[in-house]
Coordinates of N, CA and C and ligand atoms in Angstrom, one line a residue:
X315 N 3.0 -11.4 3.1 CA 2.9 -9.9 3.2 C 2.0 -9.4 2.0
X316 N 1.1 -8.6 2.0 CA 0.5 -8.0 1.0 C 1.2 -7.2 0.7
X317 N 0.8 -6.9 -0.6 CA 1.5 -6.0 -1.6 C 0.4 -5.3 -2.1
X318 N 0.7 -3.6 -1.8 CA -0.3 -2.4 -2.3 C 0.4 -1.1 -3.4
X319 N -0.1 -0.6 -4.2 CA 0.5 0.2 -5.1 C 0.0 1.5 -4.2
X320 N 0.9 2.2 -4.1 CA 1.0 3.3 -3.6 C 1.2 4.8 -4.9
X321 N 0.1 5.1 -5.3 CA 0.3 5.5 -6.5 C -1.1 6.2 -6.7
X322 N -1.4 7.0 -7.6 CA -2.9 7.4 -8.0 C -2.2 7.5 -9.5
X323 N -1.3 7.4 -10.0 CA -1.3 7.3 -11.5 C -1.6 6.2 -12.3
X324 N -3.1 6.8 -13.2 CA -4.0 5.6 -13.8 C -3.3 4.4 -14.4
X325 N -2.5 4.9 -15.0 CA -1.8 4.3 -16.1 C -0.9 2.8 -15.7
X326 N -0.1 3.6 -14.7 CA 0.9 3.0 -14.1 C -0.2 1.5 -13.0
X327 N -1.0 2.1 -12.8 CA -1.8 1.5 -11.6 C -2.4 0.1 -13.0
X328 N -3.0 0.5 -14.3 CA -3.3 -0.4 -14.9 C -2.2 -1.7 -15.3
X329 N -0.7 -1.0 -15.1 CA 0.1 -2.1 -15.9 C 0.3 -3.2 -14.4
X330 N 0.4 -2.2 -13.2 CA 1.4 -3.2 -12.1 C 0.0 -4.1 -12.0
X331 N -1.2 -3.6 -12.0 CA -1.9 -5.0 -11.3 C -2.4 -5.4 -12.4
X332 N -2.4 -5.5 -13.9 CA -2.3 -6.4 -14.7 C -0.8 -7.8 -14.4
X333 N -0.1 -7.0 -14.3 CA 1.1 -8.1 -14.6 C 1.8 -8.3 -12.8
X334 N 1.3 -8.0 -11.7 CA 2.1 -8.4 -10.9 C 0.8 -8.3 -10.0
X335 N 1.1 -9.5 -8.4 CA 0.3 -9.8 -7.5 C -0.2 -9.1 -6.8
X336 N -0.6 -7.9 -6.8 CA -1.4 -6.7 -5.6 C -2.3 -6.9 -4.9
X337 N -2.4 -6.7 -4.0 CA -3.5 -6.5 -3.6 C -4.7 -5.5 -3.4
X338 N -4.1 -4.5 -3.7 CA -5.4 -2.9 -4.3 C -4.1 -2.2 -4.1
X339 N -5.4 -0.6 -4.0 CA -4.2 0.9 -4.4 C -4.2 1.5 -2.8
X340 N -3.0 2.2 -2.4 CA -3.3 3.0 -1.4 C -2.8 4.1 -2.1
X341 N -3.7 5.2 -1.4 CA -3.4 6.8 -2.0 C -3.5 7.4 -0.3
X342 N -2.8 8.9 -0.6 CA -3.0 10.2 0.2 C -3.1 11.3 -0.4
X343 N -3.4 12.2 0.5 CA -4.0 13.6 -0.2 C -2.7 14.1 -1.4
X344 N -1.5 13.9 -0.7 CA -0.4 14.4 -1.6 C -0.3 13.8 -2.7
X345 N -0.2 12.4 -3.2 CA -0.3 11.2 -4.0 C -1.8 12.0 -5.0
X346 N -2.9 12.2 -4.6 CA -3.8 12.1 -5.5 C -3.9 13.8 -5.9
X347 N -3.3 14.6 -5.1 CA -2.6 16.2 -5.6 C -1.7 15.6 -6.8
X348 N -1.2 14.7 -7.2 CA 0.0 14.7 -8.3 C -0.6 14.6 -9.6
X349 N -2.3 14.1 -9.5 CA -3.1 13.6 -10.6 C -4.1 14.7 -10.8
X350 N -3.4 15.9 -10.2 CA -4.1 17.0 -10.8 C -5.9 16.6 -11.4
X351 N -6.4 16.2 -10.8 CA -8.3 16.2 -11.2 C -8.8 16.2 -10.0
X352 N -9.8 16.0 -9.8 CA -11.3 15.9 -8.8 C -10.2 14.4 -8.3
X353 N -10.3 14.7 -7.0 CA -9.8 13.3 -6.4 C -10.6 12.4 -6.3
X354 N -12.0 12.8 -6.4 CA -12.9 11.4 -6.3 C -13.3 10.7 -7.6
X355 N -13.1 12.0 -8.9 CA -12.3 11.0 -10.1 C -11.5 10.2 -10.1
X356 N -10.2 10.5 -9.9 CA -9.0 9.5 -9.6 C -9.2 8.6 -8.7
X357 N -9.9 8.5 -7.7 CA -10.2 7.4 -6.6 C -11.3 6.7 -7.3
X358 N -12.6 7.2 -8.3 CA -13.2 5.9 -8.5 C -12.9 5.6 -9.7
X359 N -11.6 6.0 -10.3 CA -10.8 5.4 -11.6 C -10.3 4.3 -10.9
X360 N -9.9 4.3 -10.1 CA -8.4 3.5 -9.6 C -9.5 2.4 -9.4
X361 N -10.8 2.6 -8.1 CA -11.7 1.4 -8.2 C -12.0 1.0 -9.4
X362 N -12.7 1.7 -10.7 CA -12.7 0.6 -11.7 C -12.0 -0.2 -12.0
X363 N -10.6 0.2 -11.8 CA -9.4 -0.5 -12.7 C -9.0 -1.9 -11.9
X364 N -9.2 -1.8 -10.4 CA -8.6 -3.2 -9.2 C -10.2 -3.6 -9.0
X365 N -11.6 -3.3 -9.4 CA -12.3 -4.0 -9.8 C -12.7 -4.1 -8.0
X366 N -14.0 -4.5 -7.2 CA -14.5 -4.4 -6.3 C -13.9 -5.2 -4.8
X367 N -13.0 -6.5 -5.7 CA -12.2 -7.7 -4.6 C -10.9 -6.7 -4.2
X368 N -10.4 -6.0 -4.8 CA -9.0 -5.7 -4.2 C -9.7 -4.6 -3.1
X369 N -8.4 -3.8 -2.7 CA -9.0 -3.0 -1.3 C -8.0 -2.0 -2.0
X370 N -8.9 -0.9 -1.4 CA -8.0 0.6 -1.7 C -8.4 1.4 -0.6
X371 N -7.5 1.9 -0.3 CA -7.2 3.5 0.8 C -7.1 4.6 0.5
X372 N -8.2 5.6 1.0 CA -8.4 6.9 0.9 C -8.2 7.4 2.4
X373 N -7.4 8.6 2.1 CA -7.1 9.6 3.6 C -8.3 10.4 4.4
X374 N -8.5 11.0 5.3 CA -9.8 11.9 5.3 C -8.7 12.8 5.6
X375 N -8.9 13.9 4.9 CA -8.6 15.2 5.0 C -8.7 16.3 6.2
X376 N -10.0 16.4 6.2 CA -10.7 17.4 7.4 C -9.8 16.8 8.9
X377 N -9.1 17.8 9.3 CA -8.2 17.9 11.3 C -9.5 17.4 11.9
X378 N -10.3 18.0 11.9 CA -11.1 17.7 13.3 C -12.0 16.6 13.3
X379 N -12.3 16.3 14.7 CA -13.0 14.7 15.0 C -14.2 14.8 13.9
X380 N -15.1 15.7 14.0 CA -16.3 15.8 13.1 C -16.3 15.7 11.5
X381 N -15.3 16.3 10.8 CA -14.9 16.4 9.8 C -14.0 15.0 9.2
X382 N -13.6 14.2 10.4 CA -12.6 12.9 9.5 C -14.1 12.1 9.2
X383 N -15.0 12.0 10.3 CA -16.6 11.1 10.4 C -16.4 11.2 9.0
X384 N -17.2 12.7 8.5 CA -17.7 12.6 7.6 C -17.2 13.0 6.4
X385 N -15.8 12.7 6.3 CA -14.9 12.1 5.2 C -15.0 10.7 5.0
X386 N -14.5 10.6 6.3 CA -15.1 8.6 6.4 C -16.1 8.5 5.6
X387 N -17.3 8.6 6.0 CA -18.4 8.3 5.0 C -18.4 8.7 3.9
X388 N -17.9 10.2 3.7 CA -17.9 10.1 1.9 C -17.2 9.2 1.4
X389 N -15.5 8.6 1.9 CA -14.9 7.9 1.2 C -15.7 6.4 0.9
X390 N -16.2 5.9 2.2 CA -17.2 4.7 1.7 C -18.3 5.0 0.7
X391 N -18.9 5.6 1.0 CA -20.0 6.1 -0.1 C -19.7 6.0 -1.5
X392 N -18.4 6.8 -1.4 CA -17.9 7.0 -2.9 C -17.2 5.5 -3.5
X393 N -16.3 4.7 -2.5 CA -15.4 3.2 -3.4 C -16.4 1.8 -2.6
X394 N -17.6 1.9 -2.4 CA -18.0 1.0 -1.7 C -17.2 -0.2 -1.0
X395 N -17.3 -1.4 -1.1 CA -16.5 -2.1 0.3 C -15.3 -2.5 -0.1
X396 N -14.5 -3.2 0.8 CA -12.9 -3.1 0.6 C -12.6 -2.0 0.5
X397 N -13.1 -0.8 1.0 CA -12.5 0.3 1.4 C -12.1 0.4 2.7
X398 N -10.4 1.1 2.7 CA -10.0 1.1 4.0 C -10.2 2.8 4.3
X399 N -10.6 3.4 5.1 CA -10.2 5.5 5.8 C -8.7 5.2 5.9
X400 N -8.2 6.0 5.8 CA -6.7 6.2 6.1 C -7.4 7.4 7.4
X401 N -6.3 7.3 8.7 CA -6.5 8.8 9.5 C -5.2 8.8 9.9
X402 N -5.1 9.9 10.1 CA -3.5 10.4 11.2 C -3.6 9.7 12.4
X403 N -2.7 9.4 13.1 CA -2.7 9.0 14.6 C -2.2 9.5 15.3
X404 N -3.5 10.9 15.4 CA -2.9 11.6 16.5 C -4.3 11.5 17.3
X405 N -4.4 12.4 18.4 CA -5.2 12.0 19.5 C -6.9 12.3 18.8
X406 N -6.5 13.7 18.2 CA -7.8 13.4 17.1 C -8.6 12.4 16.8
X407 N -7.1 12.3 15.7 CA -7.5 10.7 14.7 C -7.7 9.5 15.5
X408 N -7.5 9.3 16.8 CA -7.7 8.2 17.8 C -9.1 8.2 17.9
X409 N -9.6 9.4 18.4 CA -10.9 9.3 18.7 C -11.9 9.2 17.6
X410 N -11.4 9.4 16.5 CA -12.2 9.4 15.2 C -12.3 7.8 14.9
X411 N -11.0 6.9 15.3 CA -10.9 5.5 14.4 C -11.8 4.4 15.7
X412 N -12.0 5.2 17.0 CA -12.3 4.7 18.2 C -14.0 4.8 17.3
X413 N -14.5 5.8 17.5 CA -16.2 5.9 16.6 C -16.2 5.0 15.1
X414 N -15.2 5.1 14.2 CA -15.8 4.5 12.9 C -15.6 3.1 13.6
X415 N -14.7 2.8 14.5 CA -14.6 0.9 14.6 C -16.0 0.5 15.1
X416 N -16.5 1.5 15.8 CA -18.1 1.5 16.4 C -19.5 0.8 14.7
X417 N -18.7 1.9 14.0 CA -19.9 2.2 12.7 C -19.5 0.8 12.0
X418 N -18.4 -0.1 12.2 CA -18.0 -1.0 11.2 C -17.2 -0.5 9.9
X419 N -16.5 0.3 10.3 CA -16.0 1.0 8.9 C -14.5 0.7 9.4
X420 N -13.9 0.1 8.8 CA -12.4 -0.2 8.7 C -11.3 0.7 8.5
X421 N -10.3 1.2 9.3 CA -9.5 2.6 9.5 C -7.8 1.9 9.2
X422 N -7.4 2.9 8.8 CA -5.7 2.7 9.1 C -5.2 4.0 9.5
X423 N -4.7 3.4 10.5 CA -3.9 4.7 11.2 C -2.3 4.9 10.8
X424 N -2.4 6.1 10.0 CA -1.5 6.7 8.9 C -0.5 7.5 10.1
X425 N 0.2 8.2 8.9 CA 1.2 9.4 9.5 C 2.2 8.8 10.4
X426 N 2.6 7.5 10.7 CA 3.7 7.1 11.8 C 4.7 7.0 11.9
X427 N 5.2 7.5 12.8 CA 7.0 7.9 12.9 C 7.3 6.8 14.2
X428 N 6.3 6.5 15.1 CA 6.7 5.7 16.4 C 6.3 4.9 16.8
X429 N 6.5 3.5 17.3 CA 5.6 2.5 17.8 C 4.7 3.3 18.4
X430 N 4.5 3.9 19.6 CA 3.9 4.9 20.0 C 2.2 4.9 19.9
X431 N 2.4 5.9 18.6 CA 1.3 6.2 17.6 C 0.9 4.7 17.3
X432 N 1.5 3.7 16.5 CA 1.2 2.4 16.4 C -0.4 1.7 17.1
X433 N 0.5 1.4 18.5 CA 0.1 0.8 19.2 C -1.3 1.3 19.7
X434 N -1.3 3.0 20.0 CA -2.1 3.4 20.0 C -3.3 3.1 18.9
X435 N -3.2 3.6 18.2 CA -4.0 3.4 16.5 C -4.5 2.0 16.7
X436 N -4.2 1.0 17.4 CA -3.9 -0.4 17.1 C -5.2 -0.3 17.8
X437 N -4.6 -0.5 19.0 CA -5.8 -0.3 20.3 C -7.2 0.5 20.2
X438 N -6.8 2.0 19.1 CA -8.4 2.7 19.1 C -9.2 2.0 18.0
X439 N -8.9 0.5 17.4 CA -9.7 -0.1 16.8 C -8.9 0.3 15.1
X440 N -7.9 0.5 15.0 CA -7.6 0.7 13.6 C -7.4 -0.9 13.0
X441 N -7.2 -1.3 11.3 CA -7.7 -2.4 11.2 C -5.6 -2.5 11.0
X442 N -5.2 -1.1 10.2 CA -3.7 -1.3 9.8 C -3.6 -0.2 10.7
X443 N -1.9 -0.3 10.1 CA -1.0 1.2 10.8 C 0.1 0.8 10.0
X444 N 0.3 2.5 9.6 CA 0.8 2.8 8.1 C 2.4 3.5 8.8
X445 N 3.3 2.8 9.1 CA 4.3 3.5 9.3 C 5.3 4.1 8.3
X446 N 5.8 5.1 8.1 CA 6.9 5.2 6.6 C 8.4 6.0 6.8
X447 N 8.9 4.2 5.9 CA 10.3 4.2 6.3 C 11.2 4.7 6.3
X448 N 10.9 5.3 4.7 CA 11.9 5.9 4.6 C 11.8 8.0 5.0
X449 N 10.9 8.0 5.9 CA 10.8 9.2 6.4 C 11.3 8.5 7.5
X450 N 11.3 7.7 8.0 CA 11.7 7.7 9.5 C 13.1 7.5 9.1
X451 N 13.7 6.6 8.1 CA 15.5 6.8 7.7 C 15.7 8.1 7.7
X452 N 15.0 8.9 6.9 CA 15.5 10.5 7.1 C 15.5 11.3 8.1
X453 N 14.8 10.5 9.4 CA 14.9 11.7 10.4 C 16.5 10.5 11.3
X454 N 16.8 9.7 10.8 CA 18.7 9.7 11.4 C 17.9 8.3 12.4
X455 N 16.9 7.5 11.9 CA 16.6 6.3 12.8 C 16.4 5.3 11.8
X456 N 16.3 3.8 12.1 CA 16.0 2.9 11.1 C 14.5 2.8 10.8
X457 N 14.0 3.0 9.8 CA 12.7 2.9 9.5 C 12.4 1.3 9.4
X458 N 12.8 0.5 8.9 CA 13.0 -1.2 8.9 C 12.7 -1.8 10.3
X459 N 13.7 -1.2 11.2 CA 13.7 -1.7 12.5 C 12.4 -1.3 13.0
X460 N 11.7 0.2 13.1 CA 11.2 0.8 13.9 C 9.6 -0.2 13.5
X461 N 9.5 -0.6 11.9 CA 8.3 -1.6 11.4 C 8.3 -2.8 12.1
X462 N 9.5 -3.7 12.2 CA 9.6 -4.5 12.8 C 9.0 -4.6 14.6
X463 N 9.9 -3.7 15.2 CA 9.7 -3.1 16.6 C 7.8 -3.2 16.7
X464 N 7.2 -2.5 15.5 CA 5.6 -2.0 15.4 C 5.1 -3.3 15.6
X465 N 5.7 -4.5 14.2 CA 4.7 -5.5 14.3 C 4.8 -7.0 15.8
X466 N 5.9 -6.7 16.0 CA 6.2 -7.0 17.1 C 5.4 -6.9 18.9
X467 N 4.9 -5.4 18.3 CA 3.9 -5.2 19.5 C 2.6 -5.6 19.0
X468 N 2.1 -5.6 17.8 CA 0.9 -5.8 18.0 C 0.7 -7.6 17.8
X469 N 1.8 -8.2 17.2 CA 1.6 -9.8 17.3 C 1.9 -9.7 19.1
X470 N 2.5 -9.2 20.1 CA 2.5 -9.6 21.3 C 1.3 -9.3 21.9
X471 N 0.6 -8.5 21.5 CA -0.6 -7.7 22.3 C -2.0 -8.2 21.8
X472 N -1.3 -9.7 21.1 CA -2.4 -10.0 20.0 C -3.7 -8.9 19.5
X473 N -3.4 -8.0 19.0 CA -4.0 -6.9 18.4 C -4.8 -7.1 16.9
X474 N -6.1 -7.1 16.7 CA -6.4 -7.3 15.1 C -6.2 -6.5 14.3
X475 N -4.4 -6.0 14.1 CA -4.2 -5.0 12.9 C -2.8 -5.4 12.3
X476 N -2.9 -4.7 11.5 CA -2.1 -5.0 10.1 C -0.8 -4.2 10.0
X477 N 0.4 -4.1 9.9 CA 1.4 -3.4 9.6 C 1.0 -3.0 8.3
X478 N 0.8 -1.6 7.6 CA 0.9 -1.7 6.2 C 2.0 -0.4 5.9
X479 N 3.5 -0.9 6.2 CA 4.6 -0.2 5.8 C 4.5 0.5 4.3
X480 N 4.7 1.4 4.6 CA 5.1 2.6 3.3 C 6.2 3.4 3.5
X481 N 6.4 4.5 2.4 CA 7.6 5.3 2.4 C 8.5 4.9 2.0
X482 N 9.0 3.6 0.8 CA 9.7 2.8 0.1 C 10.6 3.4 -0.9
X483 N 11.5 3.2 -0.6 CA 12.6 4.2 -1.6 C 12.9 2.8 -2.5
X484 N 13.8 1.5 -1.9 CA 13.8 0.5 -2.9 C 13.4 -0.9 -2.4
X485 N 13.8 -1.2 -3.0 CA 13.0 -3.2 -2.7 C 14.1 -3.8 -2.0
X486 N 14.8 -3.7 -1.4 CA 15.8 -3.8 -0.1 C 15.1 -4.0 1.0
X487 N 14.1 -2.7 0.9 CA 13.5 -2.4 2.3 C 12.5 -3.1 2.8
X488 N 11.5 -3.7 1.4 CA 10.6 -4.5 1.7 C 11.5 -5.2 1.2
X489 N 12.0 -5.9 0.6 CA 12.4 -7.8 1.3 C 12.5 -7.9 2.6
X490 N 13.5 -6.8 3.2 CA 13.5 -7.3 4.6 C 12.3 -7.4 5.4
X491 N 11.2 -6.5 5.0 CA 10.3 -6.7 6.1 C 9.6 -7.8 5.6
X492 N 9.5 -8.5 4.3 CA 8.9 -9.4 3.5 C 9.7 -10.6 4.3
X493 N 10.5 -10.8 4.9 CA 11.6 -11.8 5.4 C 11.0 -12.3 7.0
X494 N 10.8 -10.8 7.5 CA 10.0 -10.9 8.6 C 8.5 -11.2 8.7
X495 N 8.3 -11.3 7.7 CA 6.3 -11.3 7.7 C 5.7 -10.3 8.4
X496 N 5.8 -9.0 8.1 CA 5.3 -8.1 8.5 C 3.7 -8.1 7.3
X497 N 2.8 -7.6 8.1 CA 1.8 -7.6 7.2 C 1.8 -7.1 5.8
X498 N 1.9 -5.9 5.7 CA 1.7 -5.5 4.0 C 3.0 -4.6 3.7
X499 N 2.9 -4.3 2.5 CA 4.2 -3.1 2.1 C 3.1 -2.1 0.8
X500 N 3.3 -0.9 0.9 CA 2.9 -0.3 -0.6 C 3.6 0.4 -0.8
X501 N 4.3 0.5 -2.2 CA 5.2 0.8 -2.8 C 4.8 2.2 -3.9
X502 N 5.7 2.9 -4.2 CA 5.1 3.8 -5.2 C 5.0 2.8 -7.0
X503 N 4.3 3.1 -7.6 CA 4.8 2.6 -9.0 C 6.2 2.3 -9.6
X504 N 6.8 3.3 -9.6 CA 8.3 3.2 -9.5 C 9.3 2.2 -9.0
X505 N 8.6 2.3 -7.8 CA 9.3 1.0 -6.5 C 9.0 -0.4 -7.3
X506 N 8.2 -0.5 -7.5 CA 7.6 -1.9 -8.0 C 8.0 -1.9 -9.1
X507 N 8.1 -1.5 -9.9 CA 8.7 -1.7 -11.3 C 10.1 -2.1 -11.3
X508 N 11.0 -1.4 -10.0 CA 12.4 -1.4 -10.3 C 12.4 -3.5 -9.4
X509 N 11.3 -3.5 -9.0 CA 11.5 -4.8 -7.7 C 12.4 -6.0 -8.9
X510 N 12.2 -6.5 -10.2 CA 12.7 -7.2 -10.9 C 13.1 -6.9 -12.2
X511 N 13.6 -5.4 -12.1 CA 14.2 -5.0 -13.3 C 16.1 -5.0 -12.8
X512 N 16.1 -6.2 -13.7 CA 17.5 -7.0 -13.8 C 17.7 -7.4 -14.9
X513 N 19.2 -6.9 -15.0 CA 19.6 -7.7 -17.1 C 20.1 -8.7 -17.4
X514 N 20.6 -9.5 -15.6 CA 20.8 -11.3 -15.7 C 19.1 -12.1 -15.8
X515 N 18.1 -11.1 -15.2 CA 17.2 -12.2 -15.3 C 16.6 -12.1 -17.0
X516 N 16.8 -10.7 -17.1 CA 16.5 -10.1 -18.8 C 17.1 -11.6 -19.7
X517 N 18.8 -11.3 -19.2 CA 19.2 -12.1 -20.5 C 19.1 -13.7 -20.5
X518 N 19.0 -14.1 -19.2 CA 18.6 -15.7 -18.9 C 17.3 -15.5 -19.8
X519 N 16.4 -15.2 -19.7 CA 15.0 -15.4 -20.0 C 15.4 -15.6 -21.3
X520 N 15.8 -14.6 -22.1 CA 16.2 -14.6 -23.6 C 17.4 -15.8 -24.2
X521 N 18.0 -15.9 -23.3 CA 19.0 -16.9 -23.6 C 18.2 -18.5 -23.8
X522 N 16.8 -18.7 -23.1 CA 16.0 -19.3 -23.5 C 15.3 -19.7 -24.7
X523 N 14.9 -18.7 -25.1 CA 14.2 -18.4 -26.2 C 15.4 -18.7 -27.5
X524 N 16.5 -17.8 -27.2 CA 17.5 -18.2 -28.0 C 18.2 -19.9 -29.0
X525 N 18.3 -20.5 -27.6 CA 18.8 -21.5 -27.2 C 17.3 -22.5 -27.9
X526 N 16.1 -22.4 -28.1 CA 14.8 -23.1 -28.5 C 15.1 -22.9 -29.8
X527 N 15.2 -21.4 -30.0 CA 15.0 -21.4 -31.9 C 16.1 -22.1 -32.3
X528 N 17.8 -22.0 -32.0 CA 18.4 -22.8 -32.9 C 18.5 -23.9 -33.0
X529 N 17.3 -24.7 -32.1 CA 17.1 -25.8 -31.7 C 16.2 -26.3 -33.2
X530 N 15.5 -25.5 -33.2 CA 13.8 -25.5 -33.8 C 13.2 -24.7 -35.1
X531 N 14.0 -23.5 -34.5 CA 14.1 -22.5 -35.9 C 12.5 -22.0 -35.6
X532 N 11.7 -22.0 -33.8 CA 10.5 -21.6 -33.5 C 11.4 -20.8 -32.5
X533 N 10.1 -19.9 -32.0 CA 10.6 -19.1 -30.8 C 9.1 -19.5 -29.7
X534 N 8.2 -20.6 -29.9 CA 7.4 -21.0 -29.3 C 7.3 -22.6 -29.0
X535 N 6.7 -22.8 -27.7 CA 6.8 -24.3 -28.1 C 5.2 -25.0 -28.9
X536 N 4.5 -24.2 -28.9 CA 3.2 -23.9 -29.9 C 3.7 -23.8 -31.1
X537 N 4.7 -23.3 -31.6 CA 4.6 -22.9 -32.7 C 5.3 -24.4 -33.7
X538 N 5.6 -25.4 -33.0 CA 6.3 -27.0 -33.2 C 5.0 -27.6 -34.5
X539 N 3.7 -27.0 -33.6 CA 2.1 -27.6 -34.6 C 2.4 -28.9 -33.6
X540 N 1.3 -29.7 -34.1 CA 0.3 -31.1 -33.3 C 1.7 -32.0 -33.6
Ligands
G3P2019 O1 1.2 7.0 2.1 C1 2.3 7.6 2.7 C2 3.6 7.2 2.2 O2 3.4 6.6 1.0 C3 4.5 8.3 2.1 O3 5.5 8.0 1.1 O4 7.3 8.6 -0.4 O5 5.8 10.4 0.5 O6 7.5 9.3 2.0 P1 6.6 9.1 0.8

């Protein structure tokens, strides 16, 4: 399963993909509203920072068919390749991801509450489909199941796209779908940070260290000399 930071905060985006396995940033218009600047600031910060191999997602904003196009292109323009469009999947956004699959431009069909939308998205050439869970737990359904149910149809329908589950309240939710091999998960900053913040693994780790020096009176095994 990939792992995506779901976040536009610089900072936070520098520590998780220094120290943990990511595979790029996904953002939405609300997410990069929290970073108060020019969003194509914040979008080609985040590219410097995950460097040209990772992949990042930007939304197109503009409702209509003509206006997502040419969001799409700005957003390529602006983070060159391994850039994914994010679009809604609605019948609009259908026919918008139907033309960029034409242009070679790689889409994820965002906004999902239902296999439905999914499948559809899948079919008008989207590369992912971004369902989120924990909006769908809030509307009184299982958000877990309904990912599951998604990747289900498109591994039956052998489809070339990607589950890229979002809307992640804790790391519960992605293990399980991590259990299933569901394609991707993105997480907010937060989310990821809490995934192995534990004070048995804290104090094991240190109980190490502990357990060396009264051995050694080093706290390294470098520090023994030749
Ligand atoms: O990118 C969409 C998804 O991340 C939404 O998450 O936390 O706003 O439900 P949230």
């Amino acid at each position: 399963m990939k792992l995506f930071i779901d976040d536009a905060n610089l900072e936070a985006i520098k520590e998780i993909n220094e120290y943990y396995p990511v595979d790029g940033v996904t953002t939405n218009p609300s997410i990069l509203a929290k970073a108060k600047r020019d969003p194509r600031e914040t979008l080609k910060a985040i590219r410097e920072i995950i460097g040209e191999d990772k992949i990042i997602f930007a939304q197109a904003v503009d409702l209509t068919y003509e206006g997502m196009l040419k969001d799409a292109h700005m957003i390529i323009d602006l983070l060159g390749k391994n850039t994914i469009v994010k679009i809604p999947s609605t019948p609009v956004g259908f026919k918008a991801m139907m033309a960029l699959k034409k242009e070679g431009i790689p889409t994820c069909g965002t906004v999902v509450y239902t296999p439905m939308q999914a499948y559809l998205a899948a079919k008008a050439g989207a590369s992912y489909v971004a369902p989120y869970v924990n909006r769908i737990d809030n509307m009184g359904y299982d958000g877990v199941e309904i990912v599951k149910k998604i990747q289900n149809i498109l591994d039956n329908n052998g489809m070339e796209c990607e589950v890229l589950a979002a809307s992640f309240k804790n790391s519960q939710q992605v293990l399980e779908l991590a259990e299933y091999g569901v394609g991707g998960a993105t997480c907010s900053a937060d989310v990821i940070k809490a995934f192995v913040k534990n004070l048995a693994i804290d104090g094991a780790v240190q109980d190490f260290v502990n357990d060396f020096e009264a051995l050694t009176g080093k706290t390294a095994m470098s520090a023994l000399g030749e």
